[in-house]
Amino acid sequence: MSPARTEWSDAEEEIMRATYRALLSHGYADLSMSHIADELDKSKAAPYYYYDSKDELLVAFLDYAIYRFEDGLDTDVGDDPKERLDHAVEKLLPLRPDEKTRDLQAVLVELRAQAVTNDAFREQFSRLDAEIVETIREIVQRGVDDGTFRDVDATRIAEHVLATIIGGRYGQATTDREDAIGAPRVSLTSYLDAELRPRP
Amino acid sequence: MSPARTEWSDAEEEIMRATYRALLSHGYADLSMSHIADELDKSKAAPYYYYDSKDELLVAFLDYAIYRFEDGLDTDVGDDPKERLDHAVEKLLPLRPDEKTRDLQAVLVELRAQAVTNDAFREQFSRLDAEIVETIREIVQRGVDDGTFRDVDATRIAEHVLATIIGGRYGQATTDREDAIGAPRVSLTSYLDAELRPRP
DNA sequence: GTCTATAAGATGATAGAC
DNA sequence: GTCTATCATCTTATAGAC
């Protein structure tokens, strides 16, 4: 399992952006090198100078998309565990995502589905989910240690948060149900409050 | 939004089964009429006698897969709200899914991702999710009414259960994380217990 | 109903000019 | 680095025989 890249040359960045746009308008199942080239405004052959195959390009794109998503997950927001947790939850499952955020999440939903049959994708999403759980777990554990939170199983809480977040995002990206994000987000907050608030 | 079919002729059923097998071995993005024909052990032209296009066949298959999944969601398990809820949760997020169940869920995960860009798929998953929420909500509300459960917002609970279930399934189908299903399932049970148990 | 043959076009990838 | 031209293969879909 190789670590995800965090830097791209200008040319690669342009290809990644074109792939992103192509994915948004055609979806993963209908994504072709021609569509990417169209968005790139270059010939179909151009991307092959940087990537040996479509597969290799797509694995690179997964790195790129996940990096974009992870960015700023646990940025400096102070020391208060409650604030850090709220901040992480809002980053992971924004109550009112703007269009850019929804687009990125839609693309990630499509990419994640490929992990069912593609091992390289599967490894990346396994790593991503493990990192999210670890981030949440660490925040909760800190709160337990300093008495802000009740003495709970931080890993169990973190796994529940991850599942609810993924579910909320899939609900939003794949249905027209109005409350697909609002409801799980509100009940996630209430769940965390109920589980973590110290007993009186 | 047309209601899903619940009956298929023998010939159609054979095509649906072949499509299912083709989907399992190739994934949605690489699914072709040739792959379906191979699994069907007939010529590529055979399915066109029953379906005008690949798109039409796939929409029919979504009906078929969702029907298979929904089957037995709220079967007769008695009147006790707690038992009915446990039964529904186990159906929706089995603690130890067998291979057949995991296969079906993997296929549904791939199909759901198509709902990002395919409106027919999107409508079907909107309907499916609404039905699941309604089933859970009704069970919880009954429990509230007869005093088995605390006086909670049954819809909010149901939405949270749906999000956790979808998240747990995606975690299992798209990662190698050992606890992708176990952890959310256990914490979902504990969440429901904590939220629903009447205050002493 | 299912077959073979075939159409018409898209696909991933490469060679070679510039 | 990027282009045009090209290749072999695969794609969805249809026509017509049986």
Short mmCIF file of C-alpha atoms (C1' of nucleotides) in Angstrom, two decimals:
data_model
loop_
_atom_site.label_atom_id
_atom_site.label_comp_id
_atom_site.label_asym_id
_atom_site.label_seq_id
_atom_site.Cartn_x
_atom_site.Cartn_y
_atom_site.Cartn_z
CA MET A 1 0.00 0.00 0.00
CA SER A 2 1.85 3.06 -1.25
CA PRO A 3 1.24 6.40 0.42
CA ALA A 4 -0.76 8.89 -1.59
CA ARG A 5 1.13 11.59 -3.45
CA THR A 6 0.69 15.16 -2.36
CA GLU A 7 2.34 17.02 -5.24
CA TRP A 8 1.69 17.19 -8.93
CA SER A 9 3.45 18.98 -11.76
CA ASP A 10 1.50 21.67 -13.62
CA ALA A 11 0.92 19.33 -16.54
CA GLU A 12 -0.27 16.49 -14.30
CA GLU A 13 -2.47 18.87 -12.33
CA GLU A 14 -4.12 19.93 -15.58
CA ILE A 15 -4.77 16.32 -16.51
CA MET A 16 -6.21 15.61 -13.08
CA ARG A 17 -8.53 18.61 -13.35
CA ALA A 18 -9.65 17.51 -16.80
CA THR A 19 -10.30 14.00 -15.50
CA TYR A 20 -12.35 15.48 -12.69
CA ARG A 21 -14.51 17.47 -15.10
CA ALA A 22 -14.90 14.49 -17.42
CA LEU A 23 -15.98 12.36 -14.46
CA LEU A 24 -18.56 14.93 -13.41
CA SER A 25 -20.20 15.09 -16.81
CA HIS A 26 -19.93 11.46 -17.94
CA GLY A 27 -19.67 9.35 -14.79
CA TYR A 28 -17.05 6.67 -14.16
CA ALA A 29 -18.68 3.97 -16.28
CA ASP A 30 -18.65 6.20 -19.37
CA LEU A 31 -15.30 7.84 -18.75
CA SER A 32 -12.95 7.50 -21.72
CA MET A 33 -9.58 8.93 -22.68
CA SER A 34 -11.40 10.90 -25.39
CA HIS A 35 -13.60 12.60 -22.78
CA ILE A 36 -10.57 13.47 -20.70
CA ALA A 37 -8.77 14.81 -23.77
CA ASP A 38 -11.81 16.93 -24.65
CA GLU A 39 -11.78 18.54 -21.20
CA LEU A 40 -8.02 18.93 -21.42
CA ASP A 41 -8.34 20.57 -24.83
CA LYS A 42 -5.51 18.44 -26.14
CA SER A 43 -5.34 15.33 -28.30
CA LYS A 44 -6.19 11.86 -27.04
CA ALA A 45 -2.49 10.98 -27.13
CA ALA A 46 -1.35 13.79 -24.83
CA PRO A 47 -2.05 12.10 -21.45
CA TYR A 48 -0.05 9.02 -22.52
CA TYR A 49 3.14 11.02 -22.24
CA TYR A 50 2.53 11.17 -18.46
CA TYR A 51 0.67 7.93 -17.83
CA ASP A 52 1.27 4.56 -19.47
CA SER A 53 -2.37 3.52 -19.42
CA LYS A 54 -5.86 4.65 -18.55
CA ASP A 55 -5.69 2.46 -15.43
CA GLU A 56 -2.53 4.16 -14.23
CA LEU A 57 -4.08 7.57 -14.85
CA LEU A 58 -7.15 6.65 -12.83
CA VAL A 59 -5.15 5.36 -9.88
CA ALA A 60 -3.22 8.66 -9.92
CA PHE A 61 -6.53 10.49 -10.04
CA LEU A 62 -7.78 8.62 -6.99
CA ASP A 63 -4.71 9.85 -5.09
CA TYR A 64 -5.51 13.35 -6.25
CA ALA A 65 -9.21 13.24 -5.32
CA ILE A 66 -8.57 11.73 -1.89
CA TYR A 67 -5.89 14.30 -1.16
CA ARG A 68 -8.31 17.08 -2.05
CA PHE A 69 -10.91 15.56 0.25
CA GLU A 70 -8.62 14.92 3.21
CA ASP A 71 -7.15 18.39 3.10
CA GLY A 72 -7.97 20.33 6.23
CA LEU A 73 -9.73 17.48 8.03
CA ASP A 74 -8.12 18.19 11.40
CA THR A 75 -6.68 21.66 10.98
CA ASP A 76 -5.78 23.77 13.94
CA VAL A 77 -9.00 24.78 15.58
CA GLY A 78 -7.78 24.91 19.14
CA ASP A 79 -7.45 22.40 21.93
CA ASP A 80 -11.04 21.98 23.03
CA PRO A 81 -12.07 18.39 22.19
CA LYS A 82 -15.69 19.41 21.66
CA GLU A 83 -14.72 22.09 19.16
CA ARG A 84 -12.29 19.77 17.38
CA LEU A 85 -14.96 17.09 17.10
CA ASP A 86 -17.60 19.52 15.81
CA HIS A 87 -15.10 20.82 13.29
CA ALA A 88 -14.21 17.34 12.04
CA VAL A 89 -17.86 16.31 11.73
CA GLU A 90 -18.70 19.49 9.81
CA LYS A 91 -15.76 18.83 7.47
CA LEU A 92 -16.78 15.22 6.92
CA LEU A 93 -20.54 15.74 6.64
CA PRO A 94 -21.22 19.42 6.00
CA LEU A 95 -24.76 20.45 6.90
CA ARG A 96 -25.10 22.69 3.85
CA PRO A 97 -22.41 21.63 1.37
CA ASP A 98 -21.77 24.11 -1.44
CA GLU A 99 -21.73 22.98 -5.07
CA LYS A 100 -17.98 22.37 -5.17
CA THR A 101 -18.16 20.18 -2.08
CA ARG A 102 -21.13 18.22 -3.45
CA ASP A 103 -19.33 17.70 -6.76
CA LEU A 104 -16.24 16.33 -5.03
CA GLN A 105 -18.35 14.02 -2.90
CA ALA A 106 -20.29 12.79 -5.93
CA VAL A 107 -17.03 11.91 -7.65
CA LEU A 108 -15.71 10.18 -4.54
CA VAL A 109 -18.91 8.14 -4.27
CA GLU A 110 -18.38 6.92 -7.82
CA LEU A 111 -14.72 6.18 -7.22
CA ARG A 112 -15.42 4.28 -4.02
CA ALA A 113 -17.81 1.98 -5.83
CA GLN A 114 -14.92 0.91 -8.06
CA ALA A 115 -13.20 -0.42 -4.94
CA VAL A 116 -15.63 -3.35 -5.10
CA THR A 117 -13.77 -4.79 -8.10
CA ASN A 118 -10.48 -2.84 -8.20
CA ASP A 119 -7.82 -3.77 -5.64
CA ALA A 120 -5.76 -0.60 -5.99
CA PHE A 121 -8.86 1.46 -5.26
CA ARG A 122 -9.79 -0.83 -2.40
CA GLU A 123 -6.43 -0.30 -0.70
CA GLN A 124 -6.74 3.45 -0.97
CA PHE A 125 -10.22 3.56 0.55
CA SER A 126 -9.19 1.16 3.30
CA ARG A 127 -6.39 3.55 4.18
CA LEU A 128 -8.65 6.61 3.95
CA ASP A 129 -11.30 5.12 6.22
CA ALA A 130 -8.68 3.99 8.73
CA GLU A 131 -7.27 7.52 8.81
CA ILE A 132 -10.68 9.06 9.38
CA VAL A 133 -11.43 6.65 12.22
CA GLU A 134 -8.03 7.36 13.76
CA THR A 135 -8.57 11.12 13.58
CA ILE A 136 -11.97 10.89 15.28
CA ARG A 137 -10.75 8.33 17.80
CA GLU A 138 -7.86 10.53 18.83
CA ILE A 139 -10.09 13.57 19.36
CA VAL A 140 -12.57 11.57 21.43
CA GLN A 141 -9.82 9.91 23.48
CA ARG A 142 -8.29 13.29 24.30
CA GLY A 143 -11.68 14.46 25.52
CA VAL A 144 -12.04 11.35 27.65
CA ASP A 145 -8.58 11.85 29.11
CA ASP A 146 -9.12 15.47 30.05
CA GLY A 147 -12.59 14.87 31.40
CA THR A 148 -14.51 16.76 28.72
CA PHE A 149 -16.17 13.55 27.60
CA ARG A 150 -17.53 10.55 29.41
CA ASP A 151 -15.35 7.42 29.61
CA VAL A 152 -16.43 5.75 26.34
CA ASP A 153 -14.86 3.33 23.86
CA ALA A 154 -13.37 5.93 21.53
CA THR A 155 -12.85 3.45 18.69
CA ARG A 156 -16.48 2.31 18.75
CA ILE A 157 -17.66 5.93 18.67
CA ALA A 158 -15.29 6.71 15.80
CA GLU A 159 -16.48 3.72 13.75
CA HIS A 160 -20.07 4.77 14.24
CA VAL A 161 -19.27 8.31 13.14
CA LEU A 162 -17.52 7.00 10.02
CA ALA A 163 -20.43 4.75 9.06
CA THR A 164 -22.98 7.54 9.55
CA ILE A 165 -20.88 9.98 7.54
CA ILE A 166 -20.42 7.60 4.62
CA GLY A 167 -24.11 6.76 4.71
CA GLY A 168 -25.15 10.40 4.79
CA ARG A 169 -22.93 11.23 1.83
CA TYR A 170 -24.16 8.30 -0.22
CA GLY A 171 -27.73 9.27 0.59
CA GLN A 172 -27.12 12.76 -0.67
CA ALA A 173 -25.15 11.80 -3.76
CA THR A 174 -27.49 9.01 -4.89
CA THR A 175 -31.03 10.08 -3.98
CA ASP A 176 -33.32 13.10 -4.18
CA ARG A 177 -34.45 12.69 -0.59
CA GLU A 178 -34.50 16.11 1.00
CA ASP A 179 -33.26 15.01 4.37
CA ALA A 180 -30.58 12.61 3.18
CA ILE A 181 -27.85 14.74 4.75
CA GLY A 182 -29.67 16.95 7.24
CA ALA A 183 -31.25 14.13 9.23
CA PRO A 184 -28.16 11.95 9.78
CA ARG A 185 -26.07 15.02 10.50
CA VAL A 186 -28.49 16.29 13.16
CA SER A 187 -28.91 12.87 14.71
CA LEU A 188 -25.15 12.28 14.61
CA THR A 189 -24.65 15.45 16.63
CA SER A 190 -27.35 14.41 19.07
CA TYR A 191 -25.84 10.91 19.27
CA LEU A 192 -22.40 12.30 20.07
CA ASP A 193 -23.86 14.68 22.61
CA ALA A 194 -25.79 11.90 24.35
CA GLU A 195 -22.86 9.45 24.33
CA LEU A 196 -20.14 11.90 25.31
CA ARG A 197 -21.76 14.32 27.76
CA PRO A 198 -20.46 13.45 31.24
CA ARG A 199 -23.10 12.00 33.50
CA PRO A 200 -24.34 14.58 35.97
CA MET B 1 -41.50 7.07 -10.61
CA SER B 2 -42.83 3.66 -11.58
CA PRO B 3 -43.22 0.96 -8.93
CA ALA B 4 -40.73 -1.88 -9.14
CA ARG B 5 -41.82 -5.10 -10.80
CA THR B 6 -42.13 -8.21 -8.70
CA GLU B 7 -42.53 -10.89 -11.36
CA TRP B 8 -40.36 -12.05 -14.22
CA SER B 9 -40.86 -14.67 -16.90
CA ASP B 10 -38.47 -17.62 -16.90
CA ALA B 11 -36.55 -16.16 -19.82
CA GLU B 12 -36.26 -12.75 -18.18
CA GLU B 13 -35.26 -14.32 -14.88
CA GLU B 14 -32.46 -16.16 -16.69
CA ILE B 15 -31.25 -12.90 -18.22
CA MET B 16 -31.36 -11.18 -14.83
CA ARG B 17 -29.35 -13.98 -13.24
CA ALA B 18 -26.81 -13.83 -16.04
CA THR B 19 -26.54 -10.06 -15.64
CA TYR B 20 -25.97 -10.55 -11.93
CA ARG B 21 -23.14 -13.00 -12.52
CA ALA B 22 -21.60 -10.76 -15.18
CA LEU B 23 -21.77 -7.82 -12.77
CA LEU B 24 -20.05 -9.83 -10.05
CA SER B 25 -17.14 -10.84 -12.23
CA HIS B 26 -16.65 -7.68 -14.33
CA GLY B 27 -18.10 -4.80 -12.32
CA TYR B 28 -20.55 -2.23 -13.64
CA ALA B 29 -17.99 -0.11 -15.51
CA ASP B 30 -16.86 -3.12 -17.57
CA LEU B 31 -20.24 -4.73 -18.01
CA SER B 32 -21.07 -5.39 -21.66
CA MET B 33 -23.80 -7.25 -23.52
CA SER B 34 -21.13 -9.78 -24.50
CA HIS B 35 -20.36 -10.54 -20.86
CA ILE B 36 -24.05 -10.97 -20.13
CA ALA B 37 -24.45 -13.24 -23.18
CA ASP B 38 -21.47 -15.32 -22.03
CA GLU B 39 -23.07 -15.91 -18.63
CA LEU B 40 -26.40 -16.58 -20.31
CA ASP B 41 -24.76 -19.09 -22.64
CA LYS B 42 -26.61 -17.60 -25.58
CA SER B 43 -25.67 -15.24 -28.38
CA LYS B 44 -25.20 -11.49 -27.87
CA ALA B 45 -28.42 -10.90 -29.79
CA ALA B 46 -30.63 -13.03 -27.51
CA PRO B 47 -31.32 -10.43 -24.78
CA TYR B 48 -32.46 -7.91 -27.42
CA TYR B 49 -35.58 -9.95 -27.98
CA TYR B 50 -36.66 -9.01 -24.44
CA TYR B 51 -35.06 -5.60 -24.00
CA ASP B 52 -34.68 -2.87 -26.61
CA SER B 53 -31.36 -1.62 -25.31
CA LYS B 54 -28.65 -2.22 -22.75
CA ASP B 55 -29.99 0.73 -20.75
CA GLU B 56 -33.46 -0.78 -20.60
CA LEU B 57 -32.02 -4.12 -19.52
CA LEU B 58 -30.05 -2.46 -16.72
CA VAL B 59 -33.05 -0.53 -15.40
CA ALA B 60 -34.96 -3.82 -15.34
CA PHE B 61 -32.05 -5.41 -13.52
CA LEU B 62 -32.10 -2.67 -10.89
CA ASP B 63 -35.76 -3.51 -10.22
CA TYR B 64 -34.78 -7.14 -9.90
CA ALA B 65 -31.83 -6.54 -7.56
CA ILE B 66 -33.77 -4.18 -5.30
CA TYR B 67 -36.67 -6.62 -5.11
CA ARG B 68 -34.28 -9.37 -4.06
CA PHE B 69 -32.84 -7.11 -1.41
CA GLU B 70 -36.13 -5.81 -0.01
CA ASP B 71 -37.61 -9.27 0.21
CA GLY B 72 -38.35 -10.20 3.80
CA LEU B 73 -37.35 -6.88 5.30
CA ASP B 74 -40.30 -6.73 7.67
CA THR B 75 -41.62 -10.27 7.68
CA ASP B 76 -43.84 -11.54 10.40
CA VAL B 77 -41.71 -11.86 13.49
CA GLY B 78 -44.36 -11.07 16.05
CA ASP B 79 -45.71 -7.91 17.59
CA ASP B 80 -42.93 -6.97 19.98
CA PRO B 81 -41.41 -3.69 18.69
CA LYS B 82 -37.99 -4.58 20.08
CA GLU B 83 -37.96 -7.91 18.26
CA ARG B 84 -39.22 -6.34 15.05
CA LEU B 85 -36.52 -3.66 15.22
CA ASP B 86 -33.75 -6.18 15.91
CA HIS B 87 -35.00 -8.29 13.05
CA ALA B 88 -35.04 -5.35 10.62
CA VAL B 89 -31.56 -4.20 11.65
CA GLU B 90 -30.19 -7.72 11.23
CA LYS B 91 -31.77 -7.94 7.76
CA LEU B 92 -30.39 -4.55 6.74
CA LEU B 93 -26.91 -4.89 8.26
CA PRO B 94 -26.25 -8.55 9.04
CA LEU B 95 -23.53 -9.05 11.62
CA ARG B 96 -22.06 -12.02 9.76
CA PRO B 97 -23.33 -11.87 6.18
CA ASP B 98 -22.87 -15.06 4.18
CA GLU B 99 -21.28 -15.01 0.74
CA LYS B 100 -24.57 -14.69 -1.13
CA THR B 101 -25.59 -11.71 0.98
CA ARG B 102 -22.21 -10.03 0.54
CA ASP B 103 -22.37 -10.57 -3.23
CA LEU B 104 -25.80 -8.97 -3.45
CA GLN B 105 -24.67 -6.03 -1.34
CA ALA B 106 -21.55 -5.56 -3.45
CA VAL B 107 -23.69 -5.42 -6.58
CA LEU B 108 -26.12 -2.97 -4.97
CA VAL B 109 -23.20 -0.75 -3.93
CA GLU B 110 -22.07 -0.60 -7.56
CA LEU B 111 -25.60 0.04 -8.82
CA ARG B 112 -26.21 2.80 -6.29
CA ALA B 113 -23.13 4.67 -7.47
CA GLN B 114 -24.72 4.88 -10.93
CA ALA B 115 -27.51 6.92 -9.35
CA VAL B 116 -25.06 9.83 -9.24
CA THR B 117 -25.36 10.25 -13.01
CA ASN B 118 -28.41 8.14 -13.98
CA ASP B 119 -31.85 9.57 -13.18
CA ALA B 120 -33.76 6.30 -13.47
CA PHE B 121 -31.40 4.73 -10.94
CA ARG B 122 -31.66 7.80 -8.73
CA GLU B 123 -35.44 7.55 -8.56
CA GLN B 124 -35.29 3.89 -7.61
CA PHE B 125 -32.81 4.43 -4.80
CA SER B 126 -34.78 7.43 -3.54
CA ARG B 127 -37.82 5.20 -3.32
CA LEU B 128 -35.89 2.35 -1.70
CA ASP B 129 -34.39 4.58 0.97
CA ALA B 130 -37.76 6.19 1.68
CA GLU B 131 -39.28 2.73 2.13
CA ILE B 132 -36.56 1.62 4.51
CA VAL B 133 -36.95 4.77 6.61
CA GLU B 134 -40.72 4.31 6.67
CA THR B 135 -40.38 0.68 7.79
CA ILE B 136 -38.05 1.58 10.65
CA ARG B 137 -40.07 4.66 11.58
CA GLU B 138 -43.27 2.65 11.82
CA ILE B 139 -41.67 0.03 14.07
CA VAL B 140 -40.21 2.68 16.36
CA GLN B 141 -43.46 4.66 16.48
CA ARG B 142 -45.42 1.54 17.46
CA GLY B 143 -42.96 0.98 20.29
CA VAL B 144 -43.36 4.57 21.42
CA ASP B 145 -47.13 4.27 21.32
CA ASP B 146 -47.29 1.08 23.35
CA GLY B 147 -44.70 2.26 25.87
CA THR B 148 -41.93 -0.18 24.91
CA PHE B 149 -39.75 2.73 23.75
CA ARG B 150 -39.12 6.18 25.08
CA ASP B 151 -40.97 9.10 23.43
CA VAL B 152 -38.49 9.86 20.65
CA ASP B 153 -38.68 11.39 17.17
CA ALA B 154 -39.17 8.15 15.23
CA THR B 155 -38.25 9.71 11.89
CA ARG B 156 -34.95 11.07 13.18
CA ILE B 157 -34.09 7.65 14.61
CA ALA B 158 -35.02 5.95 11.33
CA GLU B 159 -32.89 8.35 9.28
CA HIS B 160 -29.93 7.71 11.53
CA VAL B 161 -30.39 3.95 11.23
CA LEU B 162 -30.54 4.22 7.42
CA ALA B 163 -27.36 6.31 7.23
CA THR B 164 -25.47 3.93 9.52
CA ILE B 165 -26.64 0.91 7.57
CA ILE B 166 -25.64 2.34 4.20
CA GLY B 167 -22.30 3.42 5.63
CA GLY B 168 -21.65 0.02 7.16
CA ARG B 169 -22.41 -1.74 3.90
CA TYR B 170 -20.22 0.56 1.85
CA GLY B 171 -17.42 0.12 4.34
CA GLN B 172 -17.65 -3.63 3.97
CA ALA B 173 -18.02 -3.69 0.21
CA THR B 174 -15.26 -1.19 -0.54
CA THR B 175 -12.53 -1.73 2.06
CA ASP B 176 -10.59 -4.54 3.71
CA ARG B 177 -11.09 -3.09 7.17
CA GLU B 178 -11.95 -5.93 9.50
CA ASP B 179 -14.46 -4.01 11.56
CA ALA B 180 -16.19 -2.21 8.72
CA ILE B 181 -19.46 -3.99 9.49
CA GLY B 182 -19.06 -5.29 13.03
CA ALA B 183 -18.30 -1.94 14.63
CA PRO B 184 -21.17 0.09 13.19
CA ARG B 185 -23.57 -2.79 13.76
CA VAL B 186 -22.61 -3.10 17.43
CA SER B 187 -22.68 0.63 18.00
CA LEU B 188 -25.99 0.92 16.13
CA THR B 189 -27.52 -1.59 18.52
CA SER B 190 -26.09 0.26 21.50
CA TYR B 191 -27.30 3.58 20.05
CA LEU B 192 -30.83 2.24 19.64
CA ASP B 193 -30.76 0.75 23.11
CA ALA B 194 -29.60 4.03 24.67
CA GLU B 195 -32.07 6.17 22.71
CA LEU B 196 -35.10 3.92 23.05
CA ARG B 197 -34.85 2.38 26.53
CA PRO B 198 -37.48 4.10 28.69
CA ARG B 199 -35.99 6.30 31.38
CA PRO B 200 -36.11 4.60 34.76
"C1'" DG C 1 -36.89 -17.30 -29.84
"C1'" DT C 2 -32.37 -17.83 -31.03
"C1'" DC C 3 -28.87 -17.82 -34.35
"C1'" DT C 4 -25.02 -15.78 -37.60
"C1'" DA C 5 -23.36 -11.99 -39.89
"C1'" DT C 6 -22.61 -7.47 -40.04
"C1'" DA C 7 -22.95 -2.56 -39.61
"C1'" DA C 8 -21.22 1.83 -37.65
"C1'" DG C 9 -18.82 3.73 -34.35
"C1'" DA C 10 -16.03 4.09 -29.95
"C1'" DT C 11 -12.15 2.42 -27.33
"C1'" DG C 12 -7.26 2.06 -25.52
"C1'" DA C 13 -2.95 2.48 -27.16
"C1'" DT C 14 1.15 3.33 -30.39
"C1'" DA C 15 4.29 5.18 -34.22
"C1'" DG C 16 6.43 8.77 -36.11
"C1'" DA C 17 6.43 13.75 -37.59
"C1'" DC C 18 7.31 18.24 -35.72
"C1'" DG D 1 5.57 17.59 -25.33
"C1'" DT D 2 2.02 17.48 -28.42
"C1'" DC D 3 0.24 16.38 -32.77
"C1'" DT D 4 -2.04 13.36 -36.64
"C1'" DA D 5 -2.80 9.03 -38.34
"C1'" DT D 6 -3.57 4.55 -37.59
"C1'" DC D 7 -4.41 -0.19 -35.51
"C1'" DA D 8 -6.75 -3.94 -33.52
"C1'" DT D 9 -10.34 -4.70 -30.73
"C1'" DC D 10 -14.55 -4.06 -28.57
"C1'" DT D 11 -19.05 -1.80 -28.32
"C1'" DT D 12 -24.29 -1.53 -29.03
"C1'" DA D 13 -27.58 -2.73 -32.07
"C1'" DT D 14 -29.97 -4.65 -36.25
"C1'" DA D 15 -31.25 -7.73 -40.39
"C1'" DG D 16 -32.58 -11.81 -41.92
"C1'" DA D 17 -32.21 -17.03 -41.83
"C1'" DC D 18 -34.00 -20.93 -39.32
#
